[in-house]
Every structure is written in structure tokens, then in C-alpha cells.
Coordinates of C-alpha atoms in Angstrom, one line a residue:
M1 CA 109.8 57.8 114.3
S2 CA 107.1 55.1 113.8
S3 CA 109.1 52.5 115.8
G4 CA 109.5 54.9 118.7
V5 CA 105.8 55.6 118.8
G6 CA 105.1 51.9 118.6
I7 CA 107.4 51.2 121.7
L8 CA 105.7 54.1 123.5
W9 CA 102.3 52.7 122.7
E10 CA 103.1 49.2 123.9
K11 CA 104.5 50.7 127.1
V12 CA 101.3 52.7 127.6
I13 CA 99.0 49.7 127.0
R14 CA 101.0 47.5 129.3
L15 CA 101.0 50.0 132.2
S16 CA 97.3 50.7 131.6
K17 CA 96.4 47.0 132.0
R18 CA 98.5 46.8 135.1
D19 CA 96.7 49.8 136.6
R20 CA 93.3 48.4 135.8
G21 CA 94.3 45.1 137.3
E22 CA 95.0 46.5 140.7
K23 CA 92.0 46.8 143.0
R24 CA 91.8 49.6 145.5
K25 CA 91.7 48.5 149.1
A26 CA 88.9 49.7 151.4
G27 CA 89.7 53.1 152.8
Q28 CA 92.6 53.7 150.3
P29 CA 92.7 57.3 148.9
L30 CA 91.5 57.6 145.3
V31 CA 94.5 59.6 144.4
T32 CA 97.9 60.1 145.8
G33 CA 99.9 62.9 144.3
V34 CA 102.1 65.8 145.0
A35 CA 100.4 69.2 145.3
P36 CA 101.9 72.4 143.9
T37 CA 103.4 73.1 147.3
G38 CA 105.3 69.8 147.1
K39 CA 103.3 68.1 149.9
V40 CA 101.8 64.7 149.6
T41 CA 98.0 64.9 149.5
S42 CA 95.2 62.3 149.3
G43 CA 91.5 62.6 148.8
P44 CA 89.0 62.7 146.0
P45 CA 90.1 63.0 142.4
S46 CA 92.2 66.1 142.1
S47 CA 92.3 68.7 139.4
S48 CA 95.4 67.1 137.9
G49 CA 93.3 64.5 136.0
E50 CA 94.2 61.3 137.9
S51 CA 91.4 58.7 138.1
S52 CA 90.5 55.8 140.2
R53 CA 91.2 53.6 137.2
A54 CA 94.8 54.9 136.9
N55 CA 96.1 55.0 140.4
A56 CA 99.1 57.0 139.3
T57 CA 101.4 59.5 140.8
V58 CA 102.1 62.6 138.7
V59 CA 104.7 64.9 140.3
K60 CA 103.8 68.5 139.9
S61 CA 106.4 71.2 139.8
P62 CA 106.3 73.2 143.1
L63 CA 106.4 77.0 143.3
P64 CA 106.8 79.4 146.2
G65 CA 103.4 80.0 147.7
I66 CA 103.1 83.6 146.5
L67 CA 103.5 82.5 142.9
G68 CA 100.9 79.9 143.3
R69 CA 98.4 82.4 144.7
W70 CA 99.2 84.9 142.0
F71 CA 99.0 82.3 139.2
W72 CA 96.2 83.8 137.1
P73 CA 97.3 87.5 137.5
I74 CA 100.8 86.5 136.3
V75 CA 99.3 84.6 133.3
V76 CA 97.0 87.5 132.4
A77 CA 99.9 89.9 132.7
M78 CA 102.0 87.9 130.2
L79 CA 99.1 87.7 127.8
L80 CA 98.4 91.4 128.1
V81 CA 102.0 92.1 127.1
Q82 CA 101.5 89.8 124.1
A83 CA 98.3 91.6 123.2
G84 CA 99.9 95.0 123.6
L85 CA 102.7 94.1 121.2
A86 CA 100.1 92.6 118.8
V87 CA 98.1 95.9 118.8
D88 CA 101.3 97.7 117.7
V89 CA 101.8 95.1 115.0
A90 CA 98.2 95.6 113.8
W91 CA 98.9 99.3 113.2
E92 CA 102.4 99.0 111.8
W93 CA 101.9 96.3 109.2
S94 CA 100.4 96.8 105.8
P95 CA 97.7 94.2 104.8
T96 CA 99.5 90.9 104.1
H97 CA 99.0 88.9 100.9
D98 CA 95.8 87.1 101.9
E99 CA 94.5 89.7 104.3
Y100 CA 93.9 91.9 101.3
W101 CA 90.7 90.1 100.6
H102 CA 89.9 88.3 103.9
L103 CA 88.6 91.5 105.6
P104 CA 86.7 92.9 102.5
L105 CA 85.1 89.6 101.9
G106 CA 83.8 89.7 105.5
V107 CA 82.1 93.0 104.8
F108 CA 80.8 91.5 101.5
Y109 CA 79.4 88.4 103.3
W110 CA 77.5 90.5 105.8
Q111 CA 75.9 92.4 103.0
T112 CA 75.1 89.6 100.6
A113 CA 75.5 86.2 102.3
D114 CA 77.1 85.1 99.0
W115 CA 79.7 82.5 100.0
R116 CA 80.8 81.7 96.4
I117 CA 83.8 84.0 96.4
D118 CA 87.0 82.3 97.6
P119 CA 85.2 79.2 98.9
I120 CA 88.3 77.4 100.2
N121 CA 87.9 79.1 103.6
P122 CA 84.8 79.1 105.8
P123 CA 83.3 82.5 106.4
L124 CA 83.3 82.7 110.2
V125 CA 86.7 84.3 110.7
R126 CA 86.0 86.9 108.0
L127 CA 82.6 87.7 109.5
W128 CA 84.1 88.1 113.0
A129 CA 86.9 90.3 111.9
S130 CA 84.7 92.6 109.8
L131 CA 82.1 93.0 112.5
P132 CA 83.3 96.4 113.8
L133 CA 83.5 97.7 110.2
V134 CA 79.9 96.7 109.5
L135 CA 78.7 98.1 112.7
S136 CA 80.3 101.4 111.8
G137 CA 78.5 101.5 108.5
T138 CA 81.3 100.4 106.2
T139 CA 80.1 98.9 102.9
I140 CA 81.5 97.6 99.7
E141 CA 80.2 98.0 96.2
L142 CA 81.5 95.8 93.3
P143 CA 82.1 97.6 90.0
P144 CA 79.4 96.8 87.4
E145 CA 82.0 95.5 85.0
L146 CA 82.6 92.5 87.3
G147 CA 79.0 91.3 86.5
W148 CA 78.1 90.2 90.0
P149 CA 75.9 88.3 90.9
D150 CA 75.7 86.5 87.6
N151 CA 79.5 86.2 87.5
V152 CA 81.6 85.4 90.5
P153 CA 84.5 87.9 90.9
T154 CA 87.9 86.8 92.3
A155 CA 88.9 87.5 95.9
E156 CA 91.5 89.9 94.6
Q157 CA 88.9 91.9 92.7
V158 CA 86.8 92.3 95.9
G159 CA 90.0 93.5 97.7
D160 CA 90.6 96.0 94.9
A161 CA 87.1 97.4 95.2
F162 CA 87.4 97.8 98.9
H163 CA 90.8 99.6 98.7
E164 CA 89.6 102.0 96.0
Q165 CA 86.4 102.9 98.0
H166 CA 88.1 103.3 101.3
K167 CA 91.5 104.8 100.5
G168 CA 91.3 107.5 103.2
S169 CA 90.4 105.0 106.0
Y170 CA 92.1 101.9 104.6
R171 CA 94.8 101.5 107.3
G172 CA 92.3 102.2 110.1
Q173 CA 89.8 99.7 108.7
F174 CA 92.4 96.9 108.8
F175 CA 93.5 98.0 112.2
F176 CA 90.1 97.6 113.7
G177 CA 89.6 94.3 111.9
R178 CA 92.9 93.0 113.3
L179 CA 91.9 94.1 116.8
M180 CA 89.1 91.4 116.7
M181 CA 91.7 88.7 116.2
I182 CA 94.0 89.5 119.1
P183 CA 91.7 88.2 121.9
L184 CA 91.6 84.9 120.2
A185 CA 95.4 84.4 120.8
S186 CA 94.8 85.5 124.4
L187 CA 92.0 83.0 124.9
T188 CA 94.2 80.2 123.5
G189 CA 96.9 81.2 126.1
L190 CA 94.4 81.0 128.9
I191 CA 93.3 77.5 127.9
L192 CA 96.9 76.5 127.6
A193 CA 97.8 77.8 131.1
G194 CA 94.8 76.2 132.8
W195 CA 95.3 72.9 131.1
S196 CA 99.0 72.7 131.9
R197 CA 98.4 73.7 135.5
R198 CA 95.8 71.0 135.8
W199 CA 98.1 68.3 134.5
Y200 CA 101.5 69.4 135.6
G201 CA 101.2 72.1 138.3
D202 CA 101.6 75.8 138.8
A203 CA 105.1 76.1 137.4
S204 CA 104.2 74.3 134.2
G205 CA 101.2 76.5 133.8
L206 CA 103.3 79.7 134.1
L207 CA 105.9 78.2 131.8
V208 CA 103.5 77.4 129.0
A209 CA 101.9 80.9 129.3
A210 CA 105.4 82.3 128.8
L211 CA 106.1 80.0 125.8
W212 CA 102.9 81.1 124.2
A213 CA 103.2 84.8 124.9
C214 CA 106.9 84.9 123.8
C215 CA 106.5 83.0 120.6
P216 CA 107.0 85.4 117.6
T217 CA 105.1 83.2 115.2
V218 CA 102.1 83.2 117.5
L219 CA 102.3 86.9 118.0
A220 CA 102.6 87.6 114.3
H221 CA 99.6 85.5 113.2
G222 CA 97.6 86.5 116.2
A223 CA 97.6 90.1 114.8
L224 CA 96.4 89.2 111.3
V225 CA 93.0 88.8 109.7
A226 CA 93.7 85.2 108.7
H227 CA 92.4 81.8 109.4
D228 CA 95.5 80.1 111.0
L229 CA 95.3 81.4 114.6
P230 CA 91.5 81.0 114.8
A231 CA 91.9 77.4 113.6
T232 CA 94.5 77.0 116.3
L233 CA 92.1 78.2 119.0
G234 CA 89.2 76.2 117.6
S235 CA 91.2 72.9 117.4
F236 CA 92.8 73.2 120.8
A237 CA 89.6 74.3 122.5
T238 CA 87.8 71.3 120.9
V239 CA 90.3 68.9 122.4
A240 CA 90.2 70.6 125.7
A241 CA 86.4 70.3 125.8
C242 CA 86.8 66.6 124.8
V243 CA 89.2 66.0 127.7
A244 CA 86.7 67.6 130.1
W245 CA 83.9 65.4 128.7
R246 CA 86.1 62.3 129.0
M247 CA 86.9 63.1 132.6
N248 CA 83.3 63.3 133.5
P249 CA 81.0 62.2 130.7
T250 CA 77.8 64.3 131.0
W251 CA 75.3 65.4 128.5
R252 CA 76.2 69.1 129.0
R253 CA 79.9 68.5 128.4
A254 CA 79.1 66.5 125.3
L255 CA 76.9 69.3 124.0
A256 CA 79.7 71.9 124.7
W257 CA 82.2 69.7 122.9
G258 CA 79.9 69.6 119.8
V259 CA 79.3 73.3 119.7
I260 CA 83.0 74.1 120.0
L261 CA 83.8 71.5 117.3
G262 CA 81.3 73.1 115.0
L263 CA 82.9 76.5 115.5
A264 CA 86.3 75.0 115.0
L265 CA 85.3 73.5 111.7
L266 CA 84.1 77.0 110.6
T267 CA 87.5 78.5 111.1
K268 CA 89.5 76.5 108.6
L269 CA 88.8 73.3 106.7
T270 CA 91.9 71.6 108.1
A271 CA 90.4 71.9 111.6
V272 CA 88.7 68.5 110.8
F273 CA 92.1 66.9 111.7
V274 CA 91.2 67.5 115.3
L275 CA 88.7 64.6 115.2
P276 CA 91.4 61.8 115.5
V277 CA 92.8 63.7 118.5
C278 CA 89.4 63.5 120.1
G279 CA 89.3 59.8 119.5
A280 CA 92.7 59.5 121.1
V281 CA 91.4 61.3 124.2
W282 CA 88.9 58.5 124.8
L283 CA 91.4 55.8 124.1
L284 CA 94.2 57.1 126.3
L285 CA 92.9 59.1 129.2
P286 CA 91.1 57.7 132.2
R287 CA 87.9 59.2 133.6
E288 CA 87.6 60.9 136.9
G289 CA 83.9 60.6 137.7
P290 CA 81.7 57.5 138.3
P291 CA 81.6 54.8 135.7
V292 CA 79.4 55.5 132.6
G293 CA 78.5 52.8 130.1
W294 CA 79.5 53.0 126.5
P295 CA 75.9 53.1 125.2
V296 CA 75.4 56.3 127.2
V297 CA 78.7 57.7 125.9
L298 CA 77.7 56.9 122.3
R299 CA 74.4 58.7 122.7
Q300 CA 76.2 61.7 124.1
M301 CA 78.6 61.6 121.1
L302 CA 75.6 61.7 118.8
I303 CA 74.3 64.7 120.6
G304 CA 77.7 66.4 120.3
L305 CA 78.0 65.7 116.6
G306 CA 74.4 66.8 116.1
A307 CA 75.3 70.1 117.8
A308 CA 78.3 70.5 115.5
W309 CA 76.1 69.9 112.5
V310 CA 73.6 72.5 113.7
V311 CA 76.4 75.1 114.0
L312 CA 77.5 74.4 110.5
T313 CA 74.0 74.6 109.1
L314 CA 73.2 77.8 110.9
Q315 CA 76.4 79.5 109.6
F316 CA 75.5 78.7 106.0
G317 CA 71.7 78.9 106.3
S318 CA 71.3 75.5 104.7
A319 CA 67.7 74.2 104.5
G320 CA 68.6 70.6 103.8
L321 CA 70.2 67.9 105.9
L322 CA 73.7 68.8 104.9
P323 CA 75.6 72.2 105.1
M324 CA 76.1 72.2 101.3
P325 CA 78.3 75.3 101.1
Y326 CA 80.7 73.7 103.6
L327 CA 80.9 70.6 101.5
A328 CA 81.5 72.6 98.4
E329 CA 84.5 74.3 100.1
W330 CA 86.2 70.9 100.3
A331 CA 85.7 70.4 96.6
A332 CA 87.2 73.9 95.9
L333 CA 90.1 73.1 98.3
R334 CA 90.9 70.0 96.3
E335 CA 91.3 72.0 93.2
V336 CA 93.5 74.6 94.9
L337 CA 95.7 71.9 96.3
G338 CA 96.2 70.5 92.8
V339 CA 98.0 73.7 91.8
R340 CA 101.7 73.4 92.7
H341 CA 103.6 76.3 94.2
P342 CA 107.4 76.7 94.3
V343 CA 108.8 75.8 97.7
F344 CA 112.0 77.3 99.1
L345 CA 114.0 75.4 101.8
N346 CA 117.6 75.9 102.8
G347 CA 118.6 77.7 99.6
E348 CA 116.9 75.3 97.2
W349 CA 113.7 75.7 95.2
G350 CA 111.4 72.7 94.6
S351 CA 108.1 72.2 92.8
E352 CA 106.9 69.2 94.8
G353 CA 107.6 70.3 98.3
F354 CA 110.0 68.8 100.8
R355 CA 109.1 66.0 103.3
T356 CA 111.3 67.6 105.9
Y357 CA 110.1 71.2 105.2
Y358 CA 108.2 71.6 108.5
L359 CA 110.9 70.0 110.6
W360 CA 113.3 72.6 109.3
A361 CA 110.8 75.4 109.7
L362 CA 110.3 74.5 113.3
W363 CA 114.1 74.2 113.8
W364 CA 114.7 77.6 112.4
K365 CA 111.7 79.5 113.7
L366 CA 110.9 78.2 117.2
P367 CA 112.8 80.2 119.9
T368 CA 115.8 78.5 121.2
G369 CA 114.3 78.5 124.7
M370 CA 111.4 76.5 123.4
W371 CA 113.7 73.9 122.0
I372 CA 115.5 73.6 125.4
C373 CA 112.1 73.1 127.1
L374 CA 111.2 70.4 124.6
A375 CA 114.4 68.6 125.3
L376 CA 113.9 68.7 129.0
A377 CA 110.3 67.5 128.6
A378 CA 111.5 64.7 126.4
A379 CA 114.0 63.7 129.0
M380 CA 111.2 63.5 131.6
V381 CA 109.3 61.2 129.3
V382 CA 112.4 59.0 128.7
K383 CA 112.8 58.8 132.5
A384 CA 109.3 57.7 132.9
L385 CA 109.8 55.0 130.2
I386 CA 112.9 53.7 132.0
A387 CA 111.2 53.7 135.4
K388 CA 108.9 50.7 134.5
D389 CA 106.2 51.3 137.1
Q390 CA 102.6 52.2 137.0
E391 CA 103.2 55.7 138.5
N392 CA 104.3 56.9 135.1
S393 CA 101.4 55.5 133.1
L394 CA 99.4 58.7 133.2
L395 CA 102.3 60.8 132.2
L396 CA 103.0 58.5 129.2
R397 CA 99.4 58.5 128.1
R398 CA 99.2 62.3 128.2
S399 CA 102.5 62.6 126.3
L400 CA 101.3 60.3 123.6
L401 CA 98.0 62.2 123.3
L402 CA 100.0 65.5 122.8
A403 CA 102.2 63.8 120.2
I404 CA 99.1 62.8 118.3
G405 CA 97.8 66.4 118.5
V406 CA 101.1 67.5 116.8
L407 CA 101.2 64.8 114.2
V408 CA 97.7 65.1 112.9
F409 CA 98.6 68.5 111.6
F410 CA 102.3 68.0 110.9
V411 CA 102.2 64.8 108.8
P412 CA 99.5 65.9 106.2
A413 CA 101.3 69.3 105.8
S414 CA 104.6 67.5 105.3
F415 CA 103.2 65.5 102.4
S416 CA 101.5 68.5 100.8
G417 CA 103.1 70.4 97.9
N418 CA 101.7 73.7 99.1
Q419 CA 104.3 74.4 101.8
L420 CA 104.1 78.2 102.0
G421 CA 104.8 78.8 105.6
I422 CA 105.0 77.5 109.2
R423 CA 101.5 78.9 109.7
Y424 CA 100.0 75.7 108.2
I425 CA 101.0 73.8 111.3
L426 CA 100.2 76.5 113.7
P427 CA 97.4 74.4 115.2
A428 CA 100.1 72.0 116.4
F429 CA 101.8 74.7 118.5
P430 CA 99.6 74.5 121.6
F431 CA 100.1 70.7 121.9
L432 CA 103.8 71.2 121.4
M433 CA 104.0 73.8 124.1
L434 CA 101.8 71.8 126.5
F435 CA 104.3 69.0 126.1
A436 CA 107.2 71.4 126.6
S437 CA 105.7 72.8 129.8
Q438 CA 106.7 69.5 131.5
A439 CA 110.2 71.0 131.6
A440 CA 109.1 72.8 134.8
G441 CA 108.9 69.4 136.4
W442 CA 112.7 69.4 136.8
W443 CA 112.2 72.3 139.3
R444 CA 111.9 69.9 142.2
P445 CA 112.5 70.4 146.0
D446 CA 115.5 68.0 145.8
A447 CA 117.0 69.7 142.7
S448 CA 120.5 71.2 143.2
R449 CA 120.9 74.9 143.5
G450 CA 122.8 75.0 140.3
A451 CA 120.0 73.2 138.4
K452 CA 117.5 75.7 139.8
I453 CA 119.6 78.7 138.7
L454 CA 120.0 77.3 135.2
L455 CA 116.3 76.7 134.9
A456 CA 115.5 80.2 136.2
I457 CA 117.9 81.7 133.6
L458 CA 116.2 79.6 130.9
F459 CA 112.7 80.8 131.8
A460 CA 113.8 84.4 132.2
S461 CA 115.4 84.3 128.7
L462 CA 112.2 83.4 126.9
P463 CA 111.2 87.1 126.3
L464 CA 114.4 87.6 124.3
S465 CA 112.7 86.1 121.3
L466 CA 110.6 89.3 121.1
R467 CA 113.6 91.6 120.8
H468 CA 113.0 92.1 117.0
H469 CA 109.6 93.7 117.5
P470 CA 107.6 94.3 115.4
N471 CA 109.3 92.0 112.9
H472 CA 107.8 88.9 114.3
L473 CA 106.7 87.4 111.0
A474 CA 110.3 87.4 109.8
Y475 CA 111.7 86.0 113.1
F476 CA 114.4 83.3 112.9
N477 CA 116.2 82.0 116.0
G478 CA 119.9 82.1 116.7
L479 CA 120.4 78.7 115.0
A480 CA 119.3 80.3 111.7
G481 CA 121.5 83.3 112.3
G482 CA 118.5 85.6 113.1
P483 CA 116.4 87.3 110.4
A484 CA 119.5 88.1 108.3
G485 CA 120.3 84.4 108.1
G486 CA 116.7 83.3 107.7
I487 CA 116.3 84.9 104.3
H488 CA 118.6 82.1 102.9
L489 CA 116.6 79.3 104.5
L490 CA 112.9 79.9 104.2
A491 CA 110.6 82.2 102.1
D492 CA 106.9 83.1 101.7
S493 CA 104.9 83.8 104.8
N494 CA 107.8 82.6 107.0
L495 CA 109.6 85.8 106.1
D496 CA 107.8 88.1 103.7
W497 CA 104.1 88.3 103.3
G498 CA 103.9 91.9 102.2
Q499 CA 103.7 93.3 105.7
D500 CA 106.2 96.2 105.5
L501 CA 104.8 98.4 102.8
Y502 CA 103.8 101.2 105.2
R503 CA 107.2 101.1 106.9
L504 CA 109.0 101.3 103.5
R505 CA 106.9 104.5 102.7
S506 CA 107.9 106.0 106.1
Y507 CA 111.6 105.2 105.5
L508 CA 111.7 106.7 102.1
K509 CA 110.0 109.8 103.3
L510 CA 112.2 110.2 106.3
H511 CA 115.4 109.9 104.3
H512 CA 114.1 111.9 101.3
I513 CA 114.7 109.1 98.8
E514 CA 113.0 109.4 95.5
G515 CA 112.9 107.6 92.2
V516 CA 112.8 104.1 93.8
K517 CA 111.8 101.2 91.6
L518 CA 109.8 98.6 93.6
A519 CA 109.1 94.9 93.3
Y520 CA 106.6 94.2 96.1
F521 CA 105.4 90.7 97.1
G522 CA 101.9 91.5 98.2
S523 CA 98.4 92.1 97.0
V524 CA 98.1 95.8 97.9
R525 CA 98.7 98.1 94.9
P526 CA 101.6 100.3 96.1
W527 CA 100.7 103.4 94.0
L528 CA 97.5 103.7 96.0
E529 CA 99.6 104.1 99.1
G530 CA 101.9 106.8 97.7
L531 CA 104.6 104.5 96.5
P532 CA 106.2 104.1 93.0
S533 CA 104.8 101.7 90.4
E534 CA 107.9 101.4 88.2
L535 CA 109.5 98.0 88.4
P536 CA 113.2 97.1 88.6
P537 CA 114.9 95.6 85.5
G538 CA 114.8 91.9 85.2
H539 CA 117.9 89.7 85.0
S540 CA 120.4 92.5 84.8
P541 CA 121.1 95.5 87.1
E542 CA 121.1 99.2 86.3
P543 CA 122.2 102.1 88.5
G544 CA 119.5 103.5 90.8
W545 CA 117.4 103.0 93.9
Y546 CA 115.5 99.7 94.3
A547 CA 113.3 98.2 96.9
L548 CA 112.6 94.5 96.6
S549 CA 110.6 92.1 98.7
A550 CA 112.8 89.4 100.2
N551 CA 111.0 86.7 98.4
F552 CA 112.0 88.2 95.0
V553 CA 115.6 88.6 96.1
Q554 CA 115.7 84.8 96.9
G555 CA 114.2 84.1 93.4
R556 CA 110.5 83.5 94.2
P557 CA 108.4 83.3 91.0
H558 CA 105.2 85.3 91.4
A559 CA 103.3 88.1 89.7
L560 CA 103.6 91.9 90.1
R561 CA 100.6 94.2 89.9
L562 CA 100.7 96.8 87.2
E563 CA 99.3 100.3 87.6
G564 CA 97.5 100.1 84.3
G565 CA 95.8 96.9 85.3
G566 CA 96.7 93.3 85.1
H567 CA 99.8 91.4 86.3
R568 CA 103.4 91.0 85.1
A569 CA 104.8 87.5 85.7
V570 CA 108.1 87.2 87.6
N571 CA 110.2 84.2 86.5
L572 CA 112.3 82.0 88.8
D573 CA 115.3 84.0 90.1
E574 CA 114.6 87.0 87.8
F575 CA 115.7 89.4 90.5
G576 CA 118.2 87.0 92.0
Y577 CA 121.1 89.2 90.8
F578 CA 120.4 91.5 93.8
R579 CA 121.9 88.9 96.0
F580 CA 125.3 90.0 94.7
F581 CA 124.8 93.4 96.3
E582 CA 124.6 94.5 99.9
P583 CA 121.3 96.3 100.8
V584 CA 121.6 99.8 102.4
A585 CA 118.6 99.1 104.6
R586 CA 116.4 96.2 105.7
I587 CA 112.8 97.4 106.1
G588 CA 111.2 95.1 108.7
D589 CA 113.5 92.3 107.5
S590 CA 111.1 91.7 104.6
I591 CA 111.9 94.5 102.1
L592 CA 115.5 95.2 101.1
L593 CA 116.6 98.6 99.9
Y594 CA 119.5 98.9 97.4
H595 CA 121.4 101.8 95.9
L596 CA 123.4 100.7 92.9
S597 CA 126.1 102.9 91.4
Q598 CA 127.5 102.4 87.9
E599 CA 130.6 101.0 89.6
D600 CA 128.5 98.4 91.4
V601 CA 126.8 97.4 88.1
D602 CA 130.1 97.2 86.2
R603 CA 131.6 95.0 89.0
Y604 CA 128.6 92.6 88.7
L605 CA 128.7 92.4 84.9
K606 CA 132.5 91.8 85.0
L607 CA 132.1 88.9 87.4
R608 CA 129.2 87.4 85.5
E609 CA 131.3 87.5 82.3
E610 CA 134.1 85.7 84.1
L611 CA 131.8 83.0 85.4
L612 CA 130.2 82.5 82.0
A613 CA 133.7 82.1 80.5
D614 CA 134.7 79.6 83.1
E615 CA 131.5 77.6 82.3
E616 CA 132.3 77.6 78.6
L617 CA 135.8 76.3 79.3
S618 CA 134.5 73.5 81.6
V619 CA 132.1 72.4 78.9
R620 CA 134.9 72.2 76.3

């Protein structure tokens, strides 16, 4: 990969120098391009981002006039469909593993401004999500035995207190908290559509809106009180603001960039990775406006960074020069990252993580239509590399910038041992989709009828990835064999984050099933939601009804909550024997329901004895 990036970089630099070496003749138009209608236009710098320094031609994908005129209504309609599905998810799903304390901590922060509990995440997202709860009078009181404020309780203990005090309204509280998150996904989609339209034309703008709206992973995390989607919005909006500032360096745009950067840093600590992307914006993209000297730009940058510092300081209420709680969060994160978690990939458990983990996660969880668009976009970049003329310089520079936007999140996550889900690289998704939107560029006036039909079928097929609604968290594409095949490939929040407890309760009630023993991968205590607390037997089966989270079926070590208090450790593959049996139902693709008869148990025990005997013979 490094050699390919090096070749691309050399190509970009060579073409950029050639562009800058050419002087514009008197009376020559600043920009020559192809408008969304397919007609050649000339005039002042257009909205596609071309500059007088890079006298390049960027071919935009044309659309019928009616689609161009209705661009924004179509985009908004797609995002409204996504939001509507997310609202349904927000009601259907039980609180996921980390949500269990994210929302209660938001209420607690509003009451106390005590940031010491769970300091590995900045408080802004929790404060935002819990705002409607606080405005409606919701409070939380910690039990005296926790010893707060002298002692710092755990995040789980705060979640426990909230659940016990609001059992009657618990589901509704989380529903309203989740509603605050859904507009953040919509706003990201709007920025994506506008950016793609500006760079590549109307068709690309509509395509990227469809890719975003039809991505199950985006929809799933956009409906949760968690930090991943807000960090995605913050990071992408920061780069978008930086691009606008680079195109026309003004004090106002520098200030806007700084404020957005500060807000992004308050969504999740890893949002700091966006800073190298902002640096790449200044290195790779040409400006549109009149020349501005570097001393002025540096002063503007100081203003922007100062604005980001002010935002951080105001959030934490720091009186000194540094936002000390924010810096303390980095120290806490370092300790957390030092704790290794078991990682599951393609049927194998590992304790150190896998360098190819996120490559495989993308391969299994991105919709197939997205992969086809990425391939078509890559073909367009290869075509530009082969062309060897300055007209493709801008396209290559933009593509390299988007690649950097993906890699700054992808590479650190790939070398981390805490590989617990594709959500950790969610901030890379907008850059990946913006690159993929170039696939619409193949819809050219001179394209064959057959090519246009195939492209139309591709674009129309994108909504098929939503057919498993509301099981978007457990979505796997056809390459993985769908959700039924995905359970053998990835685990944790890729599949099972504790989201289907309510649906299990409804299923058991509907089918009058009683006496179920439950092993639930989640933080919610099931017995408070009317579900059983008795656990399945470890290592060896017994007749009866059992409901197990998919993570436990695949052998995930974890801990189960006990009704009498405390936790019970689950060892590696302790419940793995359930893989021998066929479930009678899949609840949301994350909880498997089994009914074992004595005959089933005897058949399993007999087979196990035969396998053990064969192993003994092979040892001898």
C-alpha cells in the first residue's frame, strides 16, 4: 500500500508543479469545466473547487435537468427515510452495552459537573443526549453506600442507579435520548451531499447521499447514545470547514474551523486524528480566492486553534490555561488501552488483535453496492493516473486527501489491541463514501445505453441493504452470507451489543415460553425487565429452553450479571457447545433461542466422547 501511495504522491506533485508553471493568457477563463448539464462553461471560479492555480478540468456527472433542480429535496427525502428507520430502531432496541451508562452519566453531569466518572470519553455527547431528560425533570441519586463524592463510583454503578430509579419510564427515557442523536447522522449526510456535489456534480451528490442513507452500520450507530457517530460528524465537519477556509482564507472561516474543531474534540478523544487531514488540505488543495500570504494564514490558524481551546475550556469550566479534565481523559484512555480484550476474526480468537481486522470488517459489513462504487471510483483514479495530463491533477489531489482521511483513523485502529467493532473506524466512512461517489462520473453523455442501465440498476439496488430492518447492527453483506454467516466471522458490537433484550421478552411472551435460562451480553440487568436471571450450565448441555447472546455462542469471554449482586465470569468458549445445536429462533440476529431435548443432549455427549477417544488414540 505504501508504494502505491508514494507513486500517487509523486504524480500529484509533478502535475501540481506543471499546473503552477503555466501562466494564464490575458482574457483566458479562470476555469474551464463541465457543468452538471454536460455543457462546457467558463467564467469565475466555480463551486466545484477549481482554482486559478490549478487550471484543471474536472468532469462532473450530468443528470436530467429535473433531477438537478430537485437535488436537495431528493437528498432530504433519503435522509428522512434513514431518520424514520432510526426512530424505529431507537424504540425497538434495548440499551446497548455502553449506552447503559452513557445516558445516565449525561443526567449526572448536568446535576453535578463531576467529570471524574468514566473519564475516557468527553462529556459533550452525554450532555447533548440527556438534555430532554433534564428538561423534563429527570434526576439521578447515587446510593449512599457508593460514597460519592469522596469515592468515584463506576459508570456501571451510575447506570444501575438510573435503572432502579426509573424502571417505569426506562425505555422511554432512552428513546428520547436516542432521538437527540438521529439529527447528527442527517447533518453528516447533508454535508456529504453538498461536498460531493461541489466536487463531482449532482449525480455524485445524490449517490453519496444514498450510500450514507442506506448504510446499515451508519443507521445503527446513528440511533444510539454513543460517541462514534458524533465523532464522525465532528471530524468530517472539521475537514469540510478546513476545505472552505483553504479555498478562501478569511478570518471568519478560520474562526469557524476552530469552533468546529473544538466541538469535534469534545465528541471523542480519537477525533484528534483529524488534525493531519486538515494539514493535508493545505498541502494538496489549491485556493479559489485571491492570493493570501502565509503570515496571514498562520495568524488565522492561531485564531482557529485559540477558538478550539476556548471551546474545550468552556466545556470543562477550567480556570487555567489548559483544559485539565480533557488532558486527564487522555491519561485515563492510555490505561484503558493497556487492558487487552479478546478479539474474534474469521472464526479465530486472539488476545493481541489482528492487523487485518478492519480490512475484513469492511469487507464483511459494507454493502456490496458500496464496494462496487468504490471499485468504479478507483478505476476513475487509475484512468486519471494513466492520462498523464494536468487536467487530472485536481482529481488526484482530492483522491489523495480522501485516502488520508480514511487512513488516519484506519491505521491506528488496525494496530490497536482493542478491536471491538467496526464502529472504531466509523469516522473514516464519510471520506470513503465521498471517494466512492466518483462512481457516478461514469454516467457520461457518451456512455453506452448498456452501461447506463447497469449503473442505474446498481444505484437502485442500494436500499436492499436495509432489508433486514431493524437488525442493522448485526448486518453482514452477501459476501459474508448475511447475518447468519456473519456470526462466524465477527463478534462484539459488529453483531451483538445487547440490543435485542426487549425483542426477546416480546418473543417469549408471544409464544408462551417459560423457564428460559439466559446468558445475556449486555449491561442491563434482565430481571428488572421481566426476564429470567437463571444462567445456562457451563461447558455441558442439559435439556431445557435457553437464550444466549451470539457473542457467548461464539465463545466470547465476558461476565454475567447476577441477581444477588456482582458478576460471574464467563470463560473462553464456555457456552461454545451451543454451536452444535440449531437454534429454534434468532432474535434480531443477536440472541439465539434453543430448545434442547434429552435426545439432543445425548447425541452431543456421544459425539464428544467419540472425539475425545479419537484424540487419545492420535496421542498414543
